[in-house]
Coordinates of C-alpha atoms in Angstrom, one line a residue:
Chain E
M1 CA 20.4 23.2 22.4
V2 CA 18.7 20.2 20.8
G3 CA 20.5 18.3 18.0
T4 CA 20.3 19.3 14.3
V5 CA 18.2 16.9 12.3
L6 CA 18.5 18.5 8.9
A7 CA 21.5 20.6 7.8
T8 CA 22.8 22.1 4.6
H9 CA 26.4 23.3 4.0
A10 CA 27.1 25.9 1.3
L11 CA 24.3 24.4 -0.7
T12 CA 24.3 25.8 -4.3
R13 CA 22.3 25.1 -7.4
D14 CA 22.7 26.7 -10.8
F15 CA 20.3 26.7 -13.7
R16 CA 22.1 27.6 -17.0
G17 CA 24.1 30.4 -15.5
F18 CA 21.4 31.5 -13.1
R19 CA 22.1 30.7 -9.4
A20 CA 18.8 29.7 -7.8
V21 CA 20.3 28.6 -4.5
D22 CA 23.5 30.3 -3.4
G23 CA 25.6 28.9 -0.6
V24 CA 22.8 28.2 1.8
D25 CA 23.7 27.0 5.3
L26 CA 20.7 25.8 7.1
A27 CA 20.4 24.0 10.5
V28 CA 17.0 22.7 11.5
A29 CA 16.8 21.7 15.1
A30 CA 15.0 18.5 16.0
G31 CA 11.5 18.9 17.1
T32 CA 11.0 22.4 15.8
V33 CA 8.9 24.0 13.1
H34 CA 11.2 25.9 10.8
A35 CA 9.8 28.2 8.2
L36 CA 11.4 29.3 5.0
V37 CA 10.1 32.6 3.7
G38 CA 11.0 35.0 1.1
P39 CA 9.7 36.8 -2.0
N40 CA 8.9 34.8 -5.2
G41 CA 12.0 33.5 -6.8
A42 CA 13.9 33.5 -3.6
G43 CA 14.8 29.9 -4.1
K44 CA 12.5 28.2 -1.6
T45 CA 11.0 25.6 -3.8
T46 CA 14.4 24.9 -5.4
L47 CA 15.8 24.4 -1.9
F48 CA 13.0 22.0 -1.2
N49 CA 13.7 20.0 -4.4
L50 CA 17.3 19.8 -3.4
L51 CA 16.5 18.6 0.1
T52 CA 14.2 15.8 -1.2
G53 CA 16.6 14.7 -4.0
F54 CA 14.4 15.9 -6.9
L55 CA 17.3 18.2 -7.9
R56 CA 21.0 17.6 -7.5
P57 CA 23.0 20.3 -5.9
T58 CA 25.7 22.0 -8.1
S59 CA 27.9 22.0 -4.9
G60 CA 27.5 21.8 -1.2
R61 CA 26.2 19.1 1.2
I62 CA 22.9 18.0 2.8
E63 CA 22.8 16.0 6.0
V64 CA 19.9 14.3 7.7
G65 CA 20.5 13.1 11.2
G66 CA 24.2 13.5 10.6
R67 CA 24.2 11.3 7.5
D68 CA 25.3 12.8 4.2
I69 CA 22.4 12.4 1.8
T70 CA 23.7 14.6 -1.0
G71 CA 22.9 13.1 -4.4
L72 CA 20.6 10.4 -3.1
P73 CA 17.5 9.8 -5.3
P74 CA 14.1 11.0 -3.9
E75 CA 12.9 7.5 -3.1
R76 CA 15.9 6.8 -0.9
I77 CA 15.5 10.1 0.9
A78 CA 11.8 9.3 1.5
G79 CA 12.9 6.0 2.9
L80 CA 15.2 7.8 5.4
G81 CA 12.1 9.4 6.9
V82 CA 12.0 12.7 5.0
A83 CA 8.5 13.2 3.5
R84 CA 7.3 16.1 1.5
S85 CA 4.1 17.7 0.2
F86 CA 4.0 19.5 -3.1
Q87 CA 3.2 23.1 -3.7
I88 CA 1.1 22.3 -6.7
T89 CA -1.1 19.5 -5.7
S90 CA 0.4 16.3 -7.0
L91 CA -1.9 13.3 -6.8
F92 CA -2.8 10.2 -8.8
P93 CA -6.0 11.3 -10.7
M94 CA -7.6 7.9 -11.0
L95 CA -7.0 6.7 -7.4
S96 CA -9.4 7.5 -4.5
A97 CA -8.2 9.2 -1.4
R98 CA -8.1 5.9 0.5
E99 CA -6.1 4.2 -2.3
H100 CA -3.6 7.1 -2.2
V101 CA -3.0 6.6 1.5
E102 CA -2.9 2.8 1.1
L103 CA -0.3 3.2 -1.6
A104 CA 1.8 5.5 0.6
L105 CA 1.6 3.0 3.5
Q106 CA 2.5 0.1 1.2
G107 CA 5.6 1.9 0.1
R108 CA 7.4 1.3 3.4
G109 CA 7.2 -2.5 3.1
R110 CA 8.1 -4.9 0.3
L111 CA 4.5 -5.6 -0.7
G112 CA 4.8 -3.4 -3.7
W113 CA 6.9 -6.0 -5.5
R114 CA 4.4 -8.8 -5.0
F115 CA 3.1 -9.0 -8.6
W116 CA 1.8 -12.5 -7.9
R117 CA -0.5 -11.5 -5.0
S118 CA -4.0 -10.0 -5.0
A119 CA -4.4 -6.2 -4.7
K120 CA -7.0 -7.1 -2.0
L121 CA -4.0 -7.5 0.3
L122 CA -4.0 -3.7 0.5
G123 CA -7.0 -4.0 2.7
R124 CA -4.7 -4.6 5.6
F125 CA -3.8 -0.8 5.4
R126 CA -7.4 0.3 5.4
D127 CA -7.8 1.0 9.1
R128 CA -4.6 3.0 9.2
A129 CA -5.5 4.8 6.0
D130 CA -8.9 5.8 7.4
E131 CA -7.3 6.9 10.6
L132 CA -4.9 9.2 8.7
L133 CA -7.7 10.5 6.5
A134 CA -9.8 11.3 9.6
M135 CA -6.8 13.1 11.0
V136 CA -6.7 15.5 8.1
G137 CA -10.5 16.0 8.3
F138 CA -11.4 13.5 5.5
E139 CA -14.5 11.8 7.0
E140 CA -16.2 11.5 3.7
L141 CA -15.3 11.2 0.0
A142 CA -12.6 8.7 0.8
E143 CA -13.7 6.6 -2.3
V144 CA -14.0 9.4 -4.9
P145 CA -11.2 9.5 -7.5
S146 CA -9.0 12.3 -6.5
D147 CA -9.6 14.1 -9.8
A148 CA -13.2 14.8 -8.7
L149 CA -12.2 16.2 -5.2
P150 CA -12.6 19.9 -4.4
Y151 CA -9.4 21.8 -4.0
G152 CA -9.3 21.9 -0.2
R153 CA -9.7 18.1 0.0
K154 CA -6.8 17.6 -2.4
R155 CA -4.6 19.7 -0.2
A156 CA -5.7 17.7 2.9
L157 CA -4.9 14.5 1.0
E158 CA -1.4 15.9 0.2
L159 CA -0.8 16.2 3.9
A160 CA -2.2 12.7 4.7
L161 CA 0.2 11.2 2.1
A162 CA 3.2 12.9 3.7
L163 CA 2.0 11.7 7.1
A164 CA 1.5 8.2 5.9
L165 CA 5.3 7.8 5.6
D166 CA 5.5 8.6 9.4
P167 CA 8.4 10.9 8.6
V168 CA 11.1 12.2 11.0
V169 CA 11.3 15.4 8.9
L170 CA 8.1 16.7 7.3
L171 CA 8.6 19.2 4.5
L172 CA 5.5 21.2 3.6
D173 CA 5.6 23.3 0.5
E174 CA 3.0 26.1 1.0
P175 CA 0.4 23.9 2.7
T176 CA -2.1 26.7 2.8
A177 CA -1.7 28.0 -0.8
G178 CA -5.0 29.0 -2.3
M179 CA -7.0 28.1 0.8
G180 CA -9.9 30.1 2.3
L181 CA -9.5 31.4 5.9
E182 CA -11.4 28.5 7.4
D183 CA -9.2 25.9 5.7
V184 CA -6.1 27.8 6.6
D185 CA -7.1 27.6 10.3
R186 CA -7.7 23.9 10.0
T187 CA -4.3 23.3 8.4
V188 CA -2.5 25.3 11.1
D189 CA -4.3 23.3 13.8
L190 CA -3.4 20.1 11.9
V191 CA 0.3 21.0 11.6
D192 CA 0.3 21.9 15.2
R193 CA -1.1 18.4 16.1
V194 CA 1.2 16.3 13.9
R195 CA 4.4 18.2 14.8
A196 CA 4.7 16.1 18.0
G197 CA 7.7 13.9 17.7
R198 CA 8.8 15.3 14.3
T199 CA 10.6 18.2 12.7
V200 CA 8.6 20.3 10.3
V201 CA 10.1 22.5 7.6
L202 CA 7.6 24.8 6.1
V203 CA 7.6 27.0 3.0
E204 CA 4.9 29.6 3.5
H205 CA 3.8 33.0 2.1
N206 CA 1.1 33.6 4.7
M207 CA 2.9 35.5 7.5
S208 CA 0.2 34.9 10.0
V209 CA 0.6 31.2 9.5
V210 CA 4.3 31.5 10.0
G211 CA 3.8 33.5 13.1
R212 CA 1.5 30.9 14.6
L213 CA 3.5 27.9 13.8
A214 CA 7.2 28.6 13.4
D215 CA 9.8 28.4 16.1
R216 CA 12.4 29.7 13.8
V217 CA 12.3 31.5 10.5
T218 CA 14.9 31.7 7.7
V219 CA 14.4 34.4 5.1
L220 CA 15.7 33.8 1.7
Q221 CA 16.3 36.3 -1.0
G222 CA 18.0 35.8 -4.4
G223 CA 19.0 32.3 -3.3
R224 CA 20.8 33.5 -0.2
V225 CA 20.0 33.5 3.4
L226 CA 19.0 37.1 4.3
A227 CA 18.2 36.6 7.9
E228 CA 17.4 34.0 10.4
G229 CA 15.9 34.0 13.9
A230 CA 12.6 33.8 15.8
Y231 CA 9.6 35.2 14.0
D232 CA 9.5 38.5 16.0
E233 CA 13.2 39.1 15.5
V234 CA 13.0 38.4 11.8
R235 CA 9.9 40.6 11.3
A236 CA 11.7 43.5 12.9
D237 CA 14.8 43.1 10.8
E238 CA 15.5 46.1 8.6
R239 CA 16.9 44.0 5.7
V240 CA 13.8 41.8 5.7
I241 CA 11.4 44.7 5.6
T242 CA 13.4 46.1 2.7
A243 CA 13.3 42.9 0.9
Y244 CA 9.6 42.6 1.2
L245 CA 8.5 46.3 0.9
G246 CA 11.4 47.7 -1.2
A247 CA 14.1 50.2 -0.1
P248 CA 12.9 52.7 2.6
D249 CA 13.9 55.7 0.5
A250 CA 12.1 54.3 -2.6
A251 CA 9.0 53.8 -0.5
G252 CA 9.3 57.4 0.6
Chain G
M1 CA -19.5 19.5 0.2
S2 CA -19.6 20.6 -3.3
V3 CA -19.3 17.2 -4.9
A4 CA -22.2 15.7 -3.1
T5 CA -23.8 14.9 -6.4
K6 CA -21.2 12.1 -6.9
S7 CA -21.8 9.8 -4.0
P8 CA -18.9 7.4 -3.3
S9 CA -20.9 4.2 -3.9
L10 CA -21.9 5.5 -7.3
V11 CA -18.4 6.3 -8.3
R12 CA -17.2 2.9 -7.2
A13 CA -19.9 1.2 -9.3
A14 CA -18.9 3.2 -12.3
A15 CA -15.3 2.4 -12.0
R16 CA -15.7 -1.3 -12.3
A17 CA -18.2 -3.5 -14.1
P18 CA -20.6 -5.3 -11.7
R19 CA -19.3 -8.6 -10.4
R20 CA -22.0 -10.7 -12.2
L21 CA -21.2 -9.1 -15.5
R22 CA -17.5 -9.8 -15.1
W23 CA -18.2 -13.4 -14.5
A24 CA -20.5 -13.6 -17.4
L25 CA -17.9 -12.1 -19.7
L26 CA -15.3 -14.6 -18.4
V27 CA -17.6 -17.5 -19.2
I28 CA -18.4 -16.1 -22.6
G29 CA -14.7 -15.6 -23.3
L30 CA -13.8 -19.1 -22.3
A31 CA -16.7 -20.5 -24.4
I32 CA -15.5 -18.6 -27.5
A33 CA -11.9 -19.8 -26.8
L34 CA -13.1 -23.4 -26.7
W35 CA -15.3 -23.1 -29.8
L36 CA -12.9 -21.1 -31.9
P37 CA -11.1 -23.8 -34.0
N38 CA -14.5 -25.3 -34.9
G39 CA -15.7 -22.0 -36.4
L40 CA -12.4 -20.9 -38.0
Y41 CA -9.5 -22.4 -39.9
P42 CA -7.6 -23.9 -36.9
A43 CA -4.2 -22.5 -37.9
V44 CA -5.8 -19.0 -37.8
A45 CA -7.3 -19.7 -34.4
V46 CA -3.8 -20.7 -33.1
D47 CA -2.3 -17.5 -34.5
M48 CA -5.0 -15.5 -32.6
L49 CA -3.9 -17.1 -29.4
C50 CA -0.2 -16.2 -29.9
W51 CA -0.9 -12.6 -30.9
A52 CA -3.4 -12.2 -28.0
L53 CA -0.5 -12.9 -25.6
F54 CA 1.7 -10.5 -27.5
A55 CA -0.9 -7.7 -27.4
V56 CA -1.6 -8.2 -23.7
A57 CA 2.1 -8.0 -23.0
V58 CA 2.4 -4.7 -24.9
D59 CA -0.7 -3.3 -23.0
L60 CA 0.9 -4.2 -19.7
L61 CA 3.6 -1.7 -20.5
L62 CA 1.6 0.8 -22.6
G63 CA -1.6 0.8 -20.6
Y64 CA -0.5 0.1 -17.1
T65 CA 3.0 1.5 -16.9
G66 CA 2.7 4.3 -19.5
L67 CA 5.6 3.0 -21.6
L68 CA 5.2 2.5 -25.4
S69 CA 7.6 -0.2 -26.4
F70 CA 8.3 -0.1 -30.1
G71 CA 10.7 -3.0 -30.0
H72 CA 8.8 -5.9 -28.4
A73 CA 9.4 -8.0 -31.5
A74 CA 12.9 -8.5 -29.9
F75 CA 11.2 -10.6 -27.2
W76 CA 8.6 -12.3 -29.3
G77 CA 11.2 -13.2 -31.9
T78 CA 14.0 -14.1 -29.5
S79 CA 11.7 -16.4 -27.7
A80 CA 10.5 -17.9 -31.0
Y81 CA 14.1 -18.7 -32.0
A82 CA 15.0 -19.9 -28.5
T83 CA 11.9 -22.1 -28.4
G84 CA 12.7 -23.6 -31.8
L85 CA 16.3 -24.3 -30.9
V86 CA 15.4 -25.9 -27.6
A87 CA 12.8 -28.1 -29.3
I88 CA 15.2 -29.1 -32.1
H89 CA 18.2 -29.8 -29.9
L90 CA 16.6 -31.1 -26.7
G91 CA 13.4 -32.6 -28.0
V92 CA 11.5 -31.6 -24.9
P93 CA 7.7 -31.4 -24.7
F94 CA 6.6 -28.2 -26.5
P95 CA 5.3 -26.3 -23.4
V96 CA 8.8 -26.7 -21.8
A97 CA 10.4 -25.4 -25.0
V98 CA 8.0 -22.4 -25.0
L99 CA 8.6 -21.7 -21.3
S100 CA 12.4 -21.7 -21.9
G101 CA 12.0 -19.4 -24.8
A102 CA 10.0 -17.0 -22.7
L103 CA 12.7 -17.2 -20.0
V104 CA 15.3 -16.3 -22.6
A105 CA 13.2 -13.3 -23.7
A106 CA 12.9 -12.2 -20.0
V107 CA 16.6 -12.5 -19.4
L108 CA 17.2 -10.4 -22.6
A109 CA 14.8 -7.8 -21.3
V110 CA 16.9 -7.2 -18.2
P111 CA 19.8 -5.2 -19.9
I112 CA 17.5 -3.7 -22.6
G113 CA 15.0 -2.6 -20.0
Y114 CA 17.7 -1.4 -17.6
L115 CA 18.8 1.1 -20.2
A116 CA 15.4 1.9 -21.7
V117 CA 13.4 2.7 -18.6
R118 CA 15.7 5.6 -17.9
R119 CA 13.8 7.4 -20.7
T120 CA 10.1 8.1 -21.2
G121 CA 7.7 8.8 -24.1
I122 CA 9.1 8.9 -27.6
Y123 CA 12.7 8.4 -26.3
F124 CA 11.7 5.1 -24.6
A125 CA 10.0 4.0 -27.9
M126 CA 13.2 4.8 -29.9
V127 CA 15.5 3.1 -27.5
T128 CA 13.4 -0.1 -27.6
L129 CA 13.2 0.1 -31.4
A130 CA 17.0 0.5 -31.6
F131 CA 17.6 -2.6 -29.5
A132 CA 15.1 -4.6 -31.5
Q133 CA 16.9 -3.6 -34.7
M134 CA 20.2 -4.7 -33.2
I135 CA 18.7 -8.1 -32.3
Y136 CA 17.3 -8.4 -35.9
Y137 CA 20.8 -7.8 -37.4
I138 CA 22.4 -10.2 -35.0
A139 CA 19.9 -12.9 -35.9
N140 CA 20.4 -12.2 -39.6
N141 CA 24.2 -12.5 -39.3
R142 CA 24.4 -15.6 -37.1
R143 CA 23.2 -17.9 -39.8
G144 CA 24.7 -21.0 -38.2
L145 CA 22.4 -20.6 -35.3
T146 CA 19.3 -19.0 -36.8
G147 CA 19.4 -20.1 -40.4
G148 CA 19.6 -16.4 -41.5
E149 CA 17.1 -15.7 -44.3
N150 CA 16.1 -19.3 -44.6
G151 CA 14.9 -19.3 -41.0
L152 CA 14.8 -22.1 -38.5
Q153 CA 13.2 -25.1 -40.2
S154 CA 11.3 -28.2 -39.1
V155 CA 10.8 -27.3 -35.4
P156 CA 9.4 -30.5 -33.8
R157 CA 6.1 -30.2 -32.0
E158 CA 6.4 -32.8 -29.2
L159 CA 4.0 -33.6 -26.3
F160 CA 4.4 -37.1 -24.8
G161 CA 4.1 -38.8 -28.1
L162 CA 0.7 -37.2 -28.9
D163 CA 0.1 -36.5 -32.6
L164 CA -0.2 -32.7 -32.8
T165 CA 0.5 -32.3 -36.5
D166 CA -3.2 -31.2 -37.0
A167 CA -3.5 -27.6 -36.0
Y168 CA -7.0 -28.4 -34.6
Y169 CA -5.4 -30.5 -31.8
F170 CA -2.5 -28.2 -31.3
Y171 CA -4.9 -25.4 -30.6
Y172 CA -6.3 -27.3 -27.6
A173 CA -2.8 -28.2 -26.4
A174 CA -1.7 -24.6 -26.6
L175 CA -4.8 -23.1 -25.0
P176 CA -3.7 -23.8 -21.4
V177 CA -0.4 -22.1 -21.9
V178 CA -2.2 -19.0 -23.3
L179 CA -4.8 -19.0 -20.5
L180 CA -1.9 -19.2 -18.0
G181 CA -0.2 -16.2 -19.7
L182 CA -3.4 -14.2 -19.8
W183 CA -4.1 -15.0 -16.1
A184 CA -0.6 -13.9 -15.2
A185 CA -1.2 -10.6 -16.9
W186 CA -4.5 -10.1 -15.1
R187 CA -2.9 -11.0 -11.8
I188 CA 0.0 -8.6 -12.3
V189 CA -2.4 -5.7 -13.1
N190 CA -4.6 -6.5 -10.1
S191 CA -1.7 -6.9 -7.6
P192 CA -0.1 -4.6 -5.1
F193 CA 2.6 -4.2 -7.8
G194 CA 0.0 -3.3 -10.4
R195 CA -1.3 -0.6 -8.1
V196 CA 2.2 0.9 -7.9
L197 CA 2.6 0.7 -11.7
V198 CA -0.6 2.8 -12.2
G199 CA 0.7 5.3 -9.7
I200 CA 4.0 5.5 -11.6
R201 CA 2.1 5.9 -14.9
D202 CA 0.0 8.8 -13.6
N203 CA 2.5 10.6 -11.4
P204 CA 6.1 9.3 -11.3
A205 CA 7.4 12.2 -9.2
R206 CA 4.8 11.6 -6.5
A207 CA 5.5 7.9 -6.6
R208 CA 9.2 8.6 -5.9
A209 CA 8.3 11.0 -3.1
L210 CA 6.4 8.1 -1.5
G211 CA 9.5 6.0 -1.6
Y212 CA 9.0 3.9 -4.7
P213 CA 12.2 3.3 -6.8
V214 CA 10.4 4.1 -10.1
H215 CA 13.1 2.8 -12.5
R216 CA 13.2 -0.6 -10.8
Y217 CA 9.5 -1.0 -10.8
K218 CA 9.4 -0.1 -14.5
L219 CA 12.2 -2.6 -15.1
L220 CA 10.3 -5.4 -13.5
A221 CA 7.2 -4.5 -15.5
F222 CA 9.3 -4.6 -18.6
V223 CA 10.8 -8.0 -17.9
L224 CA 7.3 -9.5 -17.0
S225 CA 5.9 -8.0 -20.2
A226 CA 8.8 -9.6 -22.2
F227 CA 8.1 -12.9 -20.6
I228 CA 4.5 -12.9 -21.6
A229 CA 5.4 -11.7 -25.1
G230 CA 7.9 -14.5 -25.1
L231 CA 5.2 -17.1 -24.3
G232 CA 3.3 -15.8 -27.4
G233 CA 6.4 -15.9 -29.6
G234 CA 7.4 -19.4 -28.5
L235 CA 3.9 -20.7 -29.3
F236 CA 4.0 -18.9 -32.6
A237 CA 7.2 -20.8 -33.4
M238 CA 5.5 -24.1 -32.4
A239 CA 2.4 -23.2 -34.4
H240 CA 4.3 -22.7 -37.6
R241 CA 7.0 -25.2 -37.0
F242 CA 9.6 -22.8 -38.4
V243 CA 10.9 -19.4 -37.3
T244 CA 11.7 -16.5 -39.7
L245 CA 13.4 -13.2 -39.3
D246 CA 9.9 -11.6 -39.6
T247 CA 9.4 -12.5 -36.0
L248 CA 12.1 -9.9 -35.1
H249 CA 11.1 -7.3 -37.7
W250 CA 10.0 -3.9 -36.5
T251 CA 6.7 -4.2 -38.3
T252 CA 5.9 -7.1 -35.9
S253 CA 6.4 -4.7 -32.9
G254 CA 4.1 -2.2 -34.7
K255 CA 1.4 -4.8 -35.3
A256 CA 1.2 -5.6 -31.6
V257 CA 0.9 -1.9 -30.8
V258 CA -1.9 -1.6 -33.4
M259 CA -3.8 -4.5 -31.8
V260 CA -3.6 -2.8 -28.4
V261 CA -4.8 0.5 -29.8
L262 CA -7.6 -1.2 -31.7
G263 CA -8.8 -3.1 -28.6
G264 CA -8.2 -0.2 -26.2
I265 CA -5.1 0.9 -24.3
G266 CA -5.1 -0.1 -20.6
T267 CA -8.1 -2.5 -20.9
L268 CA -6.0 -5.7 -21.0
W269 CA -8.8 -7.8 -22.7
G270 CA -8.9 -5.2 -25.4
G271 CA -5.6 -6.5 -26.7
V272 CA -7.1 -10.0 -27.0
L273 CA -10.0 -8.5 -29.0
G274 CA -7.6 -6.5 -31.2
A275 CA -5.4 -9.5 -31.9
G276 CA -8.4 -11.7 -32.8
L277 CA -9.8 -9.0 -35.1
L278 CA -6.6 -8.2 -36.9
V279 CA -5.5 -11.8 -37.4
R280 CA -8.9 -12.7 -38.8
L281 CA -9.0 -9.7 -41.1
E282 CA -5.5 -10.3 -42.4
D283 CA -6.3 -13.9 -43.1
W284 CA -9.5 -13.2 -44.8
L285 CA -8.0 -10.5 -47.0
S286 CA -5.0 -12.6 -48.1
F287 CA -7.3 -15.6 -48.6
S288 CA -9.5 -13.6 -50.9
G289 CA -6.4 -12.8 -53.0
F290 CA -6.4 -9.1 -52.0
E291 CA -3.0 -7.6 -52.4
A292 CA -2.9 -4.4 -50.4
V293 CA -3.7 -6.0 -47.0
G294 CA -2.0 -3.1 -45.2
L295 CA -4.3 -0.6 -46.9
V296 CA -7.4 -2.1 -45.3
T297 CA -5.9 -2.8 -41.9
G298 CA -4.4 0.7 -41.8
G299 CA -7.7 2.2 -42.8
L300 CA -9.5 0.2 -40.1
F301 CA -6.9 1.5 -37.6
V302 CA -7.5 5.1 -38.6
V303 CA -11.3 4.7 -38.4
V304 CA -11.2 3.0 -35.0
V305 CA -8.8 5.6 -33.5
L306 CA -10.9 8.5 -34.8
V307 CA -14.3 7.0 -33.9
F308 CA -13.6 4.9 -30.8
R309 CA -10.9 6.8 -29.0
R310 CA -10.8 4.3 -26.2
G311 CA -10.6 1.4 -28.6
L312 CA -13.3 -1.2 -29.1
W313 CA -13.2 -2.7 -25.7
G314 CA -12.8 0.6 -23.9
T315 CA -15.7 2.1 -25.9
A316 CA -17.9 -0.9 -25.2
A317 CA -17.2 -0.7 -21.5
E318 CA -18.0 3.0 -21.6
L319 CA -21.3 2.5 -23.4
L320 CA -22.3 -0.2 -20.9
R321 CA -21.7 2.2 -18.0
R322 CA -23.7 4.9 -19.7
R323 CA -26.6 2.5 -20.2
S324 CA -26.7 1.7 -16.6
G325 CA -27.1 5.4 -16.1
L326 CA -23.8 5.9 -14.4
R327 CA -21.5 8.7 -15.2
R328 CA -17.9 7.8 -15.8
V329 CA -15.8 9.7 -13.3
R330 CA -12.6 7.9 -13.7
G331 CA -10.2 8.7 -16.5
G332 CA -9.3 12.2 -17.5
E333 CA -10.9 12.9 -20.8
Q334 CA -14.5 13.4 -21.8
G335 CA -16.0 10.6 -23.9

């Protein structure tokens, strides 16, 4: 058994009397692709926001590489090598794709504080930025403001941004949401390529994507862990089928 | 690809004015700055310089960090008093006094900014306003130091024994300080730091996810802005040779914001234009004995905001781009 790189212990988050995440224990093994699935409102995105510091847990603990990161702000967690993509594309509308990736690469050094230096210094990231953009299939349009990019390119840029942080743990929130079949295939191939040397946690609705990528699947429902195991095990689980399709008697 | 109509080089060209044009504008701007006190009453020209720095400082926050400070008079006025006190008690050359005033303003900006940048939008504006009001009342009460309602009088204007009593000569002595301040603002905006600021302005959550401590970046922007506003305030004290409570009043903060909006938010040089215009207009109106100055400047403000939504500089830049047959792709809204 490989070590656990990301773990939660009894992680709970309340919103005004509504418990979105309820005592979740999660253990993500290093080097695996771990998928979080579940119906809408199961708490997947809340869990993601807790893991990346965008929300503070009501109770419970989060550990990365054995270190307690509960309550750290997002920028600190990112600095520890946990990078995320956003479910709803979250970019800087005025910046081009290359400028995005340069900004992400710059974040790891102290260059961002140099208000007395020229922005031309960012040119030093250009080769690495272009490399990352090529990796996500971004050969052209690198200089167009992200506002003007088609949807598929924006999603690819999301991935490039997360990869630019060279993360130990890569958290992908529905990377194939709203994509056509061709783009879904491309994204699956890409995740397959970049998983080498990292751990990937994936929120995904598309079960075929989960089947192709995930080593392990955690099913959430109503903020709780309903089932966990390999894809085939989980798919055959009675409780999971019920959660997705409704109770067997109700379904006839 | 579906956006093939917008080729990358075209977009890049639309985003920034051509190099040659930018140099031409710089030369024209410098020429105007050198000629100004010959065409205007020199004291008015000096006022324009001071307010230009103030407006640019406000735009650094409003246009490039997305923070509307409604209390920047705190830094302008504090620097004015500090500059005056340094000049009175130490008798140093006036640029040294102005620099120390600006430093005092920057130091004051650390605690105020630390608390204020935790809020955004209207709440940020209210917090900065509240602090500025506090400074105003402190200055009013500490009469021994500030002279209270009488103000700080007879501030010496010293520069290696040169005679600067004539505003015409003081203008040229002050111009290098102003150009230095404007250059600093331009450098900040076009630095790696400036790039992060624009990112924070447009999408703070994403900036945090990329590892940027957003509050600390905003705080540094706030302090730098206070320093530049302080340069303007210090020069203003030197220009008038006395400092009044007006420099700390909330209407002073408002005037700087109006200048930025007139010139164009997020254009940097628009603030200079707005300052020049408003100072000139106010002087002309009061000189011609018109009582309701605010009525005219307020009316102008309404017209500019309604007709030129990007401000005068922003709209001019937009027209220029259109004329070269390039579509503006940057910026969210439609012209």
